[in-house]
Short mmCIF file of C-alpha atoms and ligand atoms in Angstrom, two decimals:
data_model
loop_
_atom_site.label_atom_id
_atom_site.label_comp_id
_atom_site.label_asym_id
_atom_site.label_seq_id
_atom_site.Cartn_x
_atom_site.Cartn_y
_atom_site.Cartn_z
CA MET A 1 -48.59 -6.95 -6.20
CA ILE A 2 -46.50 -3.91 -5.27
CA ARG A 3 -45.83 -0.96 -7.57
CA VAL A 4 -42.83 1.32 -7.15
CA THR A 5 -42.28 4.40 -9.30
CA VAL A 6 -38.79 5.39 -10.38
CA PRO A 7 -39.27 9.17 -10.59
CA VAL A 8 -36.80 10.21 -13.28
CA GLY A 9 -38.65 13.18 -14.79
CA ASP A 10 -40.41 12.53 -18.08
CA ARG A 11 -38.81 9.08 -18.18
CA ALA A 12 -40.49 7.97 -14.93
CA TYR A 13 -41.57 4.34 -14.93
CA GLU A 14 -43.06 1.66 -12.78
CA VAL A 15 -41.45 -1.40 -11.26
CA VAL A 16 -44.06 -4.04 -10.45
CA VAL A 17 -43.15 -6.73 -7.92
CA GLY A 18 -45.09 -9.92 -7.20
CA ARG A 19 -45.83 -13.48 -8.20
CA GLY A 20 -46.97 -13.79 -11.80
CA VAL A 21 -46.50 -10.12 -12.74
CA ARG A 22 -44.78 -11.10 -16.01
CA LYS A 23 -48.34 -11.53 -17.31
CA LEU A 24 -48.71 -7.74 -17.17
CA LEU A 25 -46.28 -7.37 -20.08
CA PRO A 26 -48.92 -6.41 -22.70
CA ASP A 27 -50.21 -3.68 -20.34
CA VAL A 28 -46.82 -2.07 -19.72
CA LEU A 29 -45.62 -1.97 -23.34
CA PRO A 30 -45.74 1.58 -24.68
CA ALA A 31 -48.81 2.40 -26.77
CA GLY A 32 -48.34 1.69 -30.47
CA VAL A 33 -45.82 -1.16 -30.14
CA ARG A 34 -46.55 -3.58 -32.96
CA ARG A 35 -43.67 -6.00 -32.57
CA VAL A 36 -41.38 -7.11 -29.80
CA ALA A 37 -37.88 -8.59 -29.74
CA ILE A 38 -37.41 -10.79 -26.68
CA VAL A 39 -33.80 -11.05 -25.52
CA THR A 40 -33.07 -13.94 -23.17
CA GLN A 41 -30.86 -16.98 -22.56
CA ASP A 42 -31.15 -20.65 -23.27
CA ARG A 43 -31.22 -21.76 -19.65
CA ILE A 44 -33.82 -19.29 -18.41
CA PRO A 45 -37.12 -21.17 -18.21
CA VAL A 46 -39.32 -18.08 -18.28
CA ASP A 47 -42.02 -17.59 -20.90
CA VAL A 48 -43.43 -14.17 -21.61
CA ASP A 49 -46.33 -13.22 -23.84
CA ALA A 50 -46.11 -9.69 -25.21
CA GLY A 51 -49.59 -9.79 -26.73
CA VAL A 52 -48.15 -8.71 -30.11
CA PRO A 53 -46.04 -10.69 -32.60
CA SER A 54 -42.59 -11.35 -31.16
CA GLU A 55 -39.33 -13.13 -31.86
CA ALA A 56 -36.86 -14.39 -29.26
CA PHE A 57 -33.07 -14.02 -29.46
CA LEU A 58 -30.71 -15.95 -27.22
CA LEU A 59 -27.56 -14.51 -25.69
CA GLY A 60 -24.65 -16.66 -24.56
CA ASP A 61 -24.08 -17.20 -20.85
CA GLY A 62 -21.76 -15.27 -18.56
CA GLU A 63 -19.56 -12.19 -18.67
CA GLN A 64 -17.66 -13.45 -21.74
CA ALA A 65 -20.84 -13.03 -23.80
CA LYS A 66 -21.43 -9.49 -22.51
CA THR A 67 -19.76 -7.93 -25.53
CA LEU A 68 -20.20 -5.43 -28.33
CA ALA A 69 -20.34 -8.46 -30.66
CA SER A 70 -23.47 -9.64 -28.85
CA VAL A 71 -24.97 -6.16 -29.22
CA ALA A 72 -24.14 -6.14 -32.94
CA ALA A 73 -25.75 -9.58 -33.38
CA LEU A 74 -28.89 -8.45 -31.53
CA CYS A 75 -29.19 -5.26 -33.58
CA SER A 76 -28.88 -7.28 -36.80
CA HIS A 77 -31.68 -9.56 -35.58
CA PHE A 78 -33.80 -6.51 -34.77
CA ALA A 79 -33.19 -5.13 -38.26
CA ARG A 80 -34.01 -8.44 -39.94
CA MET A 81 -37.29 -8.75 -38.07
CA GLY A 82 -38.10 -5.19 -39.13
CA LEU A 83 -38.18 -3.66 -35.65
CA THR A 84 -38.85 0.09 -35.86
CA ARG A 85 -38.54 2.96 -33.42
CA THR A 86 -42.12 2.47 -32.27
CA ASP A 87 -41.55 -1.20 -31.36
CA ALA A 88 -39.88 -2.56 -28.23
CA VAL A 89 -37.26 -4.87 -26.78
CA VAL A 90 -38.11 -7.07 -23.80
CA ALA A 91 -35.12 -8.35 -21.83
CA VAL A 92 -35.89 -11.52 -19.85
CA GLY A 93 -32.97 -12.59 -17.69
CA GLY A 94 -30.41 -11.68 -15.08
CA GLY A 95 -28.25 -8.57 -15.04
CA MET A 96 -26.23 -9.82 -17.97
CA VAL A 97 -29.31 -9.98 -20.21
CA THR A 98 -30.85 -6.69 -19.06
CA ASP A 99 -27.48 -4.90 -19.43
CA VAL A 100 -26.91 -6.20 -22.98
CA GLY A 101 -30.55 -6.06 -24.08
CA GLY A 102 -30.92 -2.60 -22.57
CA PHE A 103 -27.80 -1.33 -24.32
CA ALA A 104 -28.92 -2.78 -27.69
CA ALA A 105 -32.26 -0.99 -27.18
CA ALA A 106 -30.42 2.24 -26.31
CA VAL A 107 -28.48 2.27 -29.57
CA TYR A 108 -30.77 0.53 -32.10
CA HIS A 109 -32.37 3.27 -34.23
CA ARG A 110 -30.84 5.67 -31.68
CA GLY A 111 -33.04 4.26 -28.96
CA ILE A 112 -36.18 2.17 -28.75
CA ALA A 113 -38.27 1.22 -25.73
CA VAL A 114 -37.15 -1.63 -23.48
CA VAL A 115 -39.06 -3.48 -20.77
CA HIS A 116 -37.03 -5.50 -18.29
CA VAL A 117 -38.25 -8.78 -16.83
CA PRO A 118 -35.41 -9.57 -14.39
CA THR A 119 -35.20 -13.28 -13.55
CA THR A 120 -32.48 -13.21 -10.87
CA LEU A 121 -32.74 -11.71 -7.42
CA LEU A 122 -29.75 -9.49 -8.22
CA GLY A 123 -31.47 -8.33 -11.39
CA MET A 124 -34.64 -7.42 -9.49
CA VAL A 125 -33.05 -5.46 -6.65
CA ASP A 126 -30.24 -3.92 -8.67
CA ALA A 127 -29.37 -4.43 -12.34
CA ALA A 128 -32.79 -3.97 -13.99
CA VAL A 129 -33.57 -0.75 -12.11
CA GLY A 130 -31.88 2.59 -12.65
CA GLY A 131 -31.10 2.74 -16.36
CA LYS A 132 -27.45 1.73 -16.51
CA THR A 133 -26.82 -0.55 -19.49
CA GLY A 134 -23.62 -1.75 -21.08
CA VAL A 135 -21.09 -4.38 -22.06
CA ASN A 136 -17.52 -5.38 -21.24
CA LEU A 137 -14.34 -4.79 -23.23
CA PRO A 138 -11.25 -7.01 -23.04
CA GLU A 139 -9.78 -4.09 -21.05
CA GLY A 140 -12.41 -4.17 -18.32
CA LYS A 141 -15.99 -4.68 -17.20
CA ASN A 142 -18.86 -2.38 -18.19
CA LEU A 143 -16.57 0.04 -20.05
CA VAL A 144 -19.07 0.76 -22.85
CA GLY A 145 -22.66 1.61 -22.14
CA ALA A 146 -25.46 4.12 -21.94
CA PHE A 147 -27.99 5.44 -19.50
CA TRP A 148 -31.27 4.15 -20.90
CA GLN A 149 -34.25 3.93 -18.59
CA PRO A 150 -36.69 1.09 -19.27
CA ALA A 151 -40.37 1.76 -19.98
CA ALA A 152 -41.25 -0.61 -17.13
CA VAL A 153 -39.75 -3.39 -15.01
CA LEU A 154 -41.65 -6.56 -14.06
CA CYS A 155 -40.12 -8.34 -11.05
CA ASP A 156 -41.96 -11.65 -11.13
CA THR A 157 -40.82 -13.43 -7.98
CA GLU A 158 -42.41 -16.67 -9.18
CA VAL A 159 -39.56 -17.10 -11.69
CA LEU A 160 -37.03 -17.26 -8.85
CA GLU A 161 -38.17 -20.84 -8.13
CA THR A 162 -35.64 -22.16 -10.64
CA LEU A 163 -32.81 -19.84 -9.61
CA PRO A 164 -29.68 -21.79 -8.60
CA GLU A 165 -28.49 -21.52 -4.99
CA ARG A 166 -25.36 -19.54 -5.86
CA GLU A 167 -27.45 -16.94 -7.69
CA TRP A 168 -29.69 -16.54 -4.65
CA ARG A 169 -26.59 -15.91 -2.57
CA SER A 170 -25.40 -13.36 -5.06
CA GLY A 171 -28.69 -11.48 -4.87
CA TYR A 172 -28.68 -11.67 -1.08
CA GLY A 173 -25.34 -9.84 -0.95
CA GLU A 174 -26.89 -6.83 -2.72
CA MET A 175 -30.00 -7.13 -0.58
CA ALA A 176 -27.86 -7.03 2.58
CA LYS A 177 -26.42 -3.74 1.30
CA TYR A 178 -29.84 -2.09 1.36
CA HIS A 179 -30.17 -2.80 5.10
CA PHE A 180 -27.57 -0.12 5.71
CA LEU A 181 -28.52 2.54 3.17
CA THR A 182 -31.59 3.59 5.13
CA GLY A 183 -32.75 2.91 8.66
CA ASP A 184 -35.27 0.29 7.46
CA ASP A 185 -35.52 -3.10 9.08
CA LEU A 186 -35.83 -5.37 6.07
CA SER A 187 -35.21 -8.53 8.10
CA ALA A 188 -38.81 -9.18 9.02
CA MET A 189 -40.29 -8.60 5.56
CA PRO A 190 -41.61 -11.32 3.23
CA LEU A 191 -39.64 -11.69 -0.02
CA ASP A 192 -41.93 -9.63 -2.29
CA ASP A 193 -42.04 -6.71 0.15
CA ARG A 194 -38.32 -6.88 0.64
CA VAL A 195 -37.62 -6.85 -3.11
CA ALA A 196 -40.01 -3.90 -3.49
CA ARG A 197 -38.35 -2.02 -0.62
CA CYS A 198 -34.88 -2.56 -2.15
CA VAL A 199 -36.23 -1.27 -5.48
CA ALA A 200 -37.72 1.78 -3.74
CA ILE A 201 -34.40 2.56 -2.01
CA LYS A 202 -32.52 2.24 -5.31
CA ALA A 203 -35.19 4.31 -7.09
CA ALA A 204 -34.80 7.14 -4.58
CA VAL A 205 -31.02 7.18 -4.97
CA VAL A 206 -31.23 7.03 -8.77
CA ALA A 207 -33.83 9.80 -8.88
CA GLY A 208 -31.47 12.09 -6.97
CA ASP A 209 -28.52 11.42 -9.28
CA GLU A 210 -29.71 9.75 -12.47
CA ARG A 211 -26.39 9.96 -14.31
CA GLU A 212 -23.94 9.62 -11.43
CA GLU A 213 -22.63 13.16 -11.77
CA PRO A 214 -18.99 13.40 -10.62
CA GLY A 215 -18.28 15.31 -7.45
CA ARG A 216 -21.49 14.49 -5.62
CA SER A 217 -21.22 12.77 -2.30
CA PRO A 218 -23.60 10.06 -1.11
CA SER A 219 -24.64 12.32 1.76
CA GLN A 220 -26.14 14.51 -0.99
CA GLY A 221 -27.98 11.53 -2.41
CA GLY A 222 -25.33 10.52 -4.91
CA ARG A 223 -25.57 7.27 -6.81
CA ALA A 224 -22.12 6.21 -5.55
CA LEU A 225 -23.89 5.28 -2.30
CA LEU A 226 -25.03 2.13 -4.11
CA ASN A 227 -21.38 1.04 -4.13
CA TYR A 228 -21.43 0.41 -0.39
CA GLY A 229 -19.34 -2.72 0.23
CA HIS A 230 -18.08 -2.72 -3.35
CA THR A 231 -14.52 -1.36 -3.02
CA LEU A 232 -13.21 -4.54 -1.43
CA ALA A 233 -15.77 -6.69 -3.29
CA HIS A 234 -14.38 -5.70 -6.69
CA ALA A 235 -10.83 -6.52 -5.52
CA LEU A 236 -11.97 -9.88 -4.10
CA GLU A 237 -13.62 -10.77 -7.40
CA ILE A 238 -10.32 -10.28 -9.21
CA ALA A 239 -7.81 -11.50 -6.61
CA GLY A 240 -6.90 -15.15 -6.38
CA SER A 241 -9.10 -18.02 -7.44
CA HIS A 242 -11.88 -17.82 -4.91
CA ASP A 243 -14.76 -18.04 -7.35
CA LEU A 244 -16.98 -15.61 -5.48
CA ARG A 245 -20.23 -14.51 -7.09
CA HIS A 246 -20.57 -10.72 -7.09
CA GLY A 247 -23.02 -10.58 -4.18
CA GLU A 248 -20.99 -13.03 -2.13
CA ALA A 249 -18.05 -10.64 -2.47
CA VAL A 250 -20.31 -7.70 -1.58
CA GLY A 251 -21.33 -9.46 1.65
CA ILE A 252 -17.68 -9.69 2.73
CA GLY A 253 -17.12 -6.14 1.47
CA LEU A 254 -19.94 -4.80 3.66
CA VAL A 255 -18.39 -6.32 6.78
CA PHE A 256 -15.00 -4.96 5.76
CA ALA A 257 -16.37 -1.46 5.20
CA ALA A 258 -17.84 -1.56 8.70
CA GLU A 259 -14.55 -2.76 10.19
CA LEU A 260 -12.72 0.01 8.36
CA ALA A 261 -15.23 2.59 9.59
CA GLN A 262 -14.55 1.34 13.10
CA THR A 263 -10.76 1.61 12.59
CA LEU A 264 -11.39 5.22 11.53
CA GLU A 265 -13.56 5.72 14.63
CA ARG A 266 -16.62 6.55 12.58
CA ILE A 267 -18.78 3.79 14.11
CA GLY A 268 -18.66 1.57 17.20
CA PRO A 269 -18.44 -2.21 17.65
CA GLU A 270 -22.24 -2.65 17.91
CA ARG A 271 -22.72 -1.30 14.41
CA VAL A 272 -19.97 -3.62 13.10
CA ALA A 273 -21.71 -6.53 14.82
CA GLN A 274 -24.95 -5.51 13.13
CA HIS A 275 -23.25 -5.72 9.72
CA ARG A 276 -21.99 -9.22 10.50
CA GLU A 277 -25.43 -10.27 11.73
CA VAL A 278 -27.25 -9.06 8.61
CA VAL A 279 -24.74 -10.59 6.18
CA ALA A 280 -24.62 -13.91 8.10
CA GLY A 281 -28.42 -13.82 8.30
CA TYR A 282 -28.48 -14.24 4.52
CA GLY A 283 -26.23 -17.30 4.81
CA LEU A 284 -23.25 -15.39 3.43
CA ASP A 285 -19.63 -15.45 4.57
CA THR A 286 -18.52 -12.55 6.71
CA GLU A 287 -14.83 -13.48 6.80
CA LEU A 288 -12.18 -12.90 4.16
CA PRO A 289 -11.39 -16.11 2.26
CA PRO A 290 -8.16 -17.65 3.61
CA GLY A 291 -4.78 -17.04 2.03
CA LEU A 292 -5.39 -13.57 0.59
CA ASP A 293 -2.49 -11.19 0.09
CA GLY A 294 -3.30 -7.83 1.67
CA ARG A 295 -0.87 -5.97 -0.60
CA GLU A 296 -2.48 -7.39 -3.72
CA LEU A 297 -5.92 -6.33 -2.47
CA LEU A 298 -4.64 -2.81 -1.72
CA GLU A 299 -3.20 -2.52 -5.19
CA LEU A 300 -6.43 -3.72 -6.79
CA MET A 301 -8.48 -1.28 -4.69
CA GLY A 302 -6.17 1.53 -5.78
CA ARG A 303 -7.10 0.76 -9.37
CA ASP A 304 -10.83 0.84 -8.66
CA LYS A 305 -12.40 3.31 -11.05
CA LYS A 306 -13.74 5.40 -8.16
CA ALA A 307 -10.26 5.93 -6.65
CA LEU A 308 -8.81 9.41 -7.27
CA GLY A 309 -5.81 9.68 -4.95
CA GLY A 310 -5.76 7.47 -1.85
CA LEU A 311 -8.41 4.80 -1.45
CA THR A 312 -12.11 5.46 -1.76
CA PHE A 313 -14.81 3.78 0.28
CA VAL A 314 -18.43 4.42 1.07
CA LEU A 315 -18.36 4.47 4.86
CA ASP A 316 -20.94 4.51 7.59
CA GLY A 317 -20.74 7.14 10.31
CA ALA A 318 -22.64 9.48 12.59
CA ARG A 319 -23.92 11.46 9.57
CA GLY A 320 -24.94 8.31 7.72
CA MET A 321 -23.27 6.96 4.60
CA GLU A 322 -20.59 9.06 2.93
CA LEU A 323 -18.18 8.67 0.06
CA VAL A 324 -14.78 9.07 1.68
CA ASP A 325 -11.71 9.42 -0.48
CA GLY A 326 -8.02 9.84 0.20
CA ILE A 327 -8.06 7.09 2.83
CA ASP A 328 -4.51 6.18 3.87
CA PRO A 329 -3.72 2.73 2.37
CA ARG A 330 -1.81 1.88 5.55
CA VAL A 331 -5.02 2.15 7.58
CA VAL A 332 -6.84 -0.05 5.09
CA GLY A 333 -3.88 -2.49 5.10
CA ALA A 334 -3.91 -2.68 8.89
CA THR A 335 -7.64 -3.47 8.86
CA LEU A 336 -7.06 -6.17 6.22
CA ALA A 337 -4.26 -7.65 8.33
CA ARG A 338 -6.50 -7.65 11.43
CA LEU A 339 -9.06 -9.66 9.43
CA GLY A 340 -6.57 -12.24 8.19
CA ALA A 341 -5.08 -10.78 4.98
CA PRO A 342 -1.63 -9.43 5.93
N1 LIG B 1 -27.00 -2.09 -14.75
C1 LIG B 1 -26.78 -2.12 -13.47
O1 LIG B 1 -27.08 -1.19 -12.73
C2 LIG B 1 -26.17 -3.35 -12.87
C3 LIG B 1 -26.15 -3.50 -11.48
C4 LIG B 1 -25.63 -4.68 -10.96
C5 LIG B 1 -25.14 -5.66 -11.79
N2 LIG B 1 -25.15 -5.48 -13.15
C6 LIG B 1 -24.65 -6.52 -14.06
O2 LIG B 1 -25.43 -7.69 -13.87
C7 LIG B 1 -24.67 -8.83 -14.22
C8 LIG B 1 -24.87 -9.89 -13.18
O3 LIG B 1 -26.24 -10.22 -13.15
P1 LIG B 1 -26.74 -11.59 -12.48
O4 LIG B 1 -26.09 -11.75 -11.17
O5 LIG B 1 -28.21 -11.56 -12.57
O6 LIG B 1 -26.07 -12.71 -13.40
P2 LIG B 1 -26.48 -13.34 -14.81
O7 LIG B 1 -27.37 -12.46 -15.58
O8 LIG B 1 -25.22 -13.76 -15.45
O9 LIG B 1 -27.34 -14.62 -14.37
C9 LIG B 1 -26.74 -15.64 -13.60
C10 LIG B 1 -27.10 -17.04 -14.10
O10 LIG B 1 -28.44 -17.36 -13.74
C11 LIG B 1 -29.17 -17.88 -14.86
N3 LIG B 1 -30.57 -17.53 -14.62
C12 LIG B 1 -31.13 -16.32 -14.66
N4 LIG B 1 -32.39 -16.37 -14.27
C13 LIG B 1 -32.67 -17.65 -13.99
C14 LIG B 1 -33.83 -18.32 -13.53
N5 LIG B 1 -34.96 -17.66 -13.21
N6 LIG B 1 -33.76 -19.66 -13.35
C15 LIG B 1 -32.60 -20.34 -13.60
N7 LIG B 1 -31.46 -19.74 -14.02
C16 LIG B 1 -31.51 -18.41 -14.21
C17 LIG B 1 -28.52 -17.19 -16.03
O11 LIG B 1 -28.73 -17.90 -17.22
C18 LIG B 1 -27.05 -17.17 -15.62
O12 LIG B 1 -26.44 -18.40 -15.91
C19 LIG B 1 -23.23 -8.36 -14.36
O13 LIG B 1 -22.90 -8.34 -15.71
C20 LIG B 1 -23.25 -6.95 -13.78
O14 LIG B 1 -22.30 -6.11 -14.39
C21 LIG B 1 -25.66 -4.34 -13.68
ZN1 LIG B 2 -23.12 -4.77 -6.91
#
């Protein structure tokens, strides 16, 4: 069992990683909790015992259920079961469940404690850690939300045994990202250690920039660093009908960010090769899916919420990772064309 602290001032909390750690739930609930609302999904075969009376509420599956209506329904359930400010929510699921359950906890009675039990790899290394919660609007993803740090996070790697193949791949894409954020060699680590190391890297970034303050650069420890590989990934998720899971798109986005950094003479070919090796090592595609329209991708990347004049990428270089904005779209377009999307 590995414990990682997320050092966010008086809201600091522990992330526990290991097989069977969901059984620690009664120990990590804040003192005085008398009742617990468990938020989960139908198809998640994970039982938790809070050690106090609890009721479970099921969310629908997928992004289309990640709505304010789901939050309203949850809060009504909480009210009907008589949940008070000194009780707690426990979110048991992937990023969808921890985002929605966390946001409901952030707003119910102006904020009650939440413990996350992430059940996907992506949830463990990314979504459940760092305090971002929220839901989608018809106008876009994650447009409504709150920063609400959990009281604890239990990453029980035993529950990954039932995780579908595609969801493993999606988690691996985010995991691949962490290989490049620090100098660590994650490749040789067993799964539990690797999950814990990814959590520790995210925790360090989050601690330096808990609320993603505008105007900070990743070289100053900014949270935007966590978007490495994501500029193209977000465009790939929208463009065409390629049905890429988020992490699968991130894998391709990481390779693209390296290729772009090379075009801009920030890194050499060996470092690009290293990106390809790490991403391929997780069984993920490193090439752009066939038949993509480079102009469409450029336009989508221009609309990315982090773009303020020119295109914005987190890029590798001699000084490490940096948030680079104002990148000439023609340079990005030429790199896309070189990789098969003219
Ligand atoms: N808050 C953040 O910082 C943050 C970071 C990254 C992603 N996210 C959000 O996370 C969401 C994606 O999360 P995700 O990739 O975990 O997807 P998800 O939560 O939709 O889960 C994927 C699928 O796996 C199923 N599942 C989950 N655990 C399982 C298990 N142990 N066994 C069998 N099936 C299981 C789920 O029911 C679902 O069908 C997105 O909404 C994204 O916006 C948030
Ligand atoms: Zn991501």
